[in-house]
Amino acid sequence: MNSGTTIRPARPSEAAALSDLMRRTFLAANGHCSTPENVAAFLDEVYSPERQAQEIRDPDTLTLIVEQDGVWAGYAQLRWGTVPPTEVVLRPTVELARIYLDEAFHGKGIAAVLVSHLLAAAKLRGSRSAWLTVWQEAPQAIRFWRKHGFQSVGRSIFYVGNDPKEDWVMTQALPSA
């Protein structure tokens, strides 16, 4: 990773800009996953500036911004208040809820450093494992998570608007101290 890369917590004053980044990166990665109406409903529900302001202030959510030479490259979120959809996860656990990079920053090693940063933050807060869900029709994402030590342990349903999508539940035990 370039020395110009910074990973830092999002600020409440950045909720609108974060919402814009979230919408843009979701559309680039998954905009084809459903009808335009379902995608628009999902974006309005999940990635509104108001919702991002709430998530940034939530003590059980860590929202991180990744900057490359002062430009927002992406973001990620850890959530301690969620319940995994499967019991095959060591407790206490944390959900790696979101990790997206703007397309211009793909292939630069930033995502790998971000995952390491997230897992270190999870351990600092006492998590014994991390879990996530990934769309079963996203082979590149599945390969990425397997490369970073996550294993499939079950299935869950994720809704884009009213359109159900089959996701894999993946988990990783965090190394003990």
PDB file of N, CA and C in Angstrom, residues 12 17 31-32 37 40 54-55 59-60 64 79-80 86 94 98-99 103 112 130 135 163 167 169 172:
ATOM      1  N   PRO A  12     -19.405  12.454  11.763  1.00  0.00           N
ATOM      2  CA  PRO A  12     -20.823  12.726  11.480  1.00  0.00           C
ATOM      3  C   PRO A  12     -21.025  13.781  10.394  1.00  0.00           C
ATOM      4  N   ALA A  17     -21.445  12.904   2.213  1.00  0.00           N
ATOM      5  CA  ALA A  17     -20.392  12.469   1.285  1.00  0.00           C
ATOM      6  C   ALA A  17     -20.216  10.955   1.343  1.00  0.00           C
ATOM      7  N   GLY A  31     -24.991  -3.064  -9.087  1.00  0.00           N
ATOM      8  CA  GLY A  31     -26.119  -2.397  -9.718  1.00  0.00           C
ATOM      9  C   GLY A  31     -26.925  -3.277 -10.650  1.00  0.00           C
ATOM     10  N   HIS A  32     -26.315  -4.346 -11.124  1.00  0.00           N
ATOM     11  CA  HIS A  32     -26.964  -5.282 -12.051  1.00  0.00           C
ATOM     12  C   HIS A  32     -27.741  -6.388 -11.341  1.00  0.00           C
ATOM     13  N   GLU A  37     -35.748  -0.496 -10.046  1.00  0.00           N
ATOM     14  CA  GLU A  37     -36.634  -0.080  -8.953  1.00  0.00           C
ATOM     15  C   GLU A  37     -36.184  -0.673  -7.619  1.00  0.00           C
ATOM     16  N   ALA A  40     -32.894   1.020  -6.549  1.00  0.00           N
ATOM     17  CA  ALA A  40     -33.162   2.379  -6.053  1.00  0.00           C
ATOM     18  C   ALA A  40     -33.776   2.343  -4.660  1.00  0.00           C
ATOM     19  N   GLN A  54     -26.552   8.205  11.537  1.00  0.00           N
ATOM     20  CA  GLN A  54     -26.895   7.321  12.671  1.00  0.00           C
ATOM     21  C   GLN A  54     -25.819   6.258  12.874  1.00  0.00           C
ATOM     22  N   GLU A  55     -25.386   5.632  11.796  1.00  0.00           N
ATOM     23  CA  GLU A  55     -24.391   4.564  11.899  1.00  0.00           C
ATOM     24  C   GLU A  55     -23.053   5.100  12.395  1.00  0.00           C
ATOM     25  N   PRO A  59     -22.306   3.523  18.794  1.00  0.00           N
ATOM     26  CA  PRO A  59     -21.099   2.999  19.446  1.00  0.00           C
ATOM     27  C   PRO A  59     -20.794   1.543  19.083  1.00  0.00           C
ATOM     28  N   ASP A  60     -21.772   0.811  18.541  1.00  0.00           N
ATOM     29  CA  ASP A  60     -21.544  -0.572  18.127  1.00  0.00           C
ATOM     30  C   ASP A  60     -21.237  -0.713  16.642  1.00  0.00           C
ATOM     31  N   LEU A  64     -15.247   3.250   8.778  1.00  0.00           N
ATOM     32  CA  LEU A  64     -13.919   3.745   8.408  1.00  0.00           C
ATOM     33  C   LEU A  64     -13.918   4.279   6.987  1.00  0.00           C
ATOM     34  N   ARG A  79     -19.712  -4.074  12.685  1.00  0.00           N
ATOM     35  CA  ARG A  79     -20.899  -3.935  13.543  1.00  0.00           C
ATOM     36  C   ARG A  79     -20.854  -5.000  14.638  1.00  0.00           C
ATOM     37  N   TRP A  80     -20.839  -4.518  15.883  1.00  0.00           N
ATOM     38  CA  TRP A  80     -20.836  -5.444  17.017  1.00  0.00           C
ATOM     39  C   TRP A  80     -22.247  -5.802  17.484  1.00  0.00           C
ATOM     40  N   THR A  86     -26.072 -17.688  11.481  1.00  0.00           N
ATOM     41  CA  THR A  86     -25.718 -19.085  11.708  1.00  0.00           C
ATOM     42  C   THR A  86     -25.023 -19.193  13.064  1.00  0.00           C
ATOM     43  N   VAL A  94     -18.011 -10.156  15.532  1.00  0.00           N
ATOM     44  CA  VAL A  94     -18.299  -8.862  14.900  1.00  0.00           C
ATOM     45  C   VAL A  94     -18.623  -9.122  13.433  1.00  0.00           C
ATOM     46  N   ARG A  98     -19.585  -4.043   5.671  1.00  0.00           N
ATOM     47  CA  ARG A  98     -19.392  -3.442   4.349  1.00  0.00           C
ATOM     48  C   ARG A  98     -17.913  -3.172   4.132  1.00  0.00           C
ATOM     49  N   ILE A  99     -17.489  -3.397   2.902  1.00  0.00           N
ATOM     50  CA  ILE A  99     -16.159  -2.968   2.489  1.00  0.00           C
ATOM     51  C   ILE A  99     -16.224  -2.763   0.981  1.00  0.00           C
ATOM     52  N   GLU A 103     -13.823   2.111  -7.928  1.00  0.00           N
ATOM     53  CA  GLU A 103     -13.159   1.314  -8.966  1.00  0.00           C
ATOM     54  C   GLU A 103     -11.755   1.812  -9.305  1.00  0.00           C
ATOM     55  N   ALA A 112      -6.724  -5.286   0.985  1.00  0.00           N
ATOM     56  CA  ALA A 112      -6.053  -6.218   1.899  1.00  0.00           C
ATOM     57  C   ALA A 112      -5.617  -5.510   3.180  1.00  0.00           C
ATOM     58  N   ALA A 130     -14.848 -12.942  13.207  1.00  0.00           N
ATOM     59  CA  ALA A 130     -15.523 -11.975  12.342  1.00  0.00           C
ATOM     60  C   ALA A 130     -16.353 -12.775  11.358  1.00  0.00           C
ATOM     61  N   TRP A 135     -22.750 -12.146  -1.612  1.00  0.00           N
ATOM     62  CA  TRP A 135     -23.665 -12.641  -2.632  1.00  0.00           C
ATOM     63  C   TRP A 135     -23.063 -13.855  -3.316  1.00  0.00           C
ATOM     64  N   ASP A 163     -36.404  -7.945  -3.560  1.00  0.00           N
ATOM     65  CA  ASP A 163     -35.819  -9.047  -4.312  1.00  0.00           C
ATOM     66  C   ASP A 163     -34.833  -9.818  -3.429  1.00  0.00           C
ATOM     67  N   ASP A 167     -27.049 -15.349  -0.165  1.00  0.00           N
ATOM     68  CA  ASP A 167     -25.698 -14.993   0.259  1.00  0.00           C
ATOM     69  C   ASP A 167     -25.053 -16.175   0.962  1.00  0.00           C
ATOM     70  N   VAL A 169     -22.707 -17.087   4.158  1.00  0.00           N
ATOM     71  CA  VAL A 169     -22.214 -16.565   5.424  1.00  0.00           C
ATOM     72  C   VAL A 169     -20.795 -17.100   5.551  1.00  0.00           C
ATOM     73  N   GLN A 172     -14.337 -16.147  10.122  1.00  0.00           N
ATOM     74  CA  GLN A 172     -12.922 -16.379  10.396  1.00  0.00           C
ATOM     75  C   GLN A 172     -12.704 -16.241  11.898  1.00  0.00           C
TER      76      GLN A 172
END
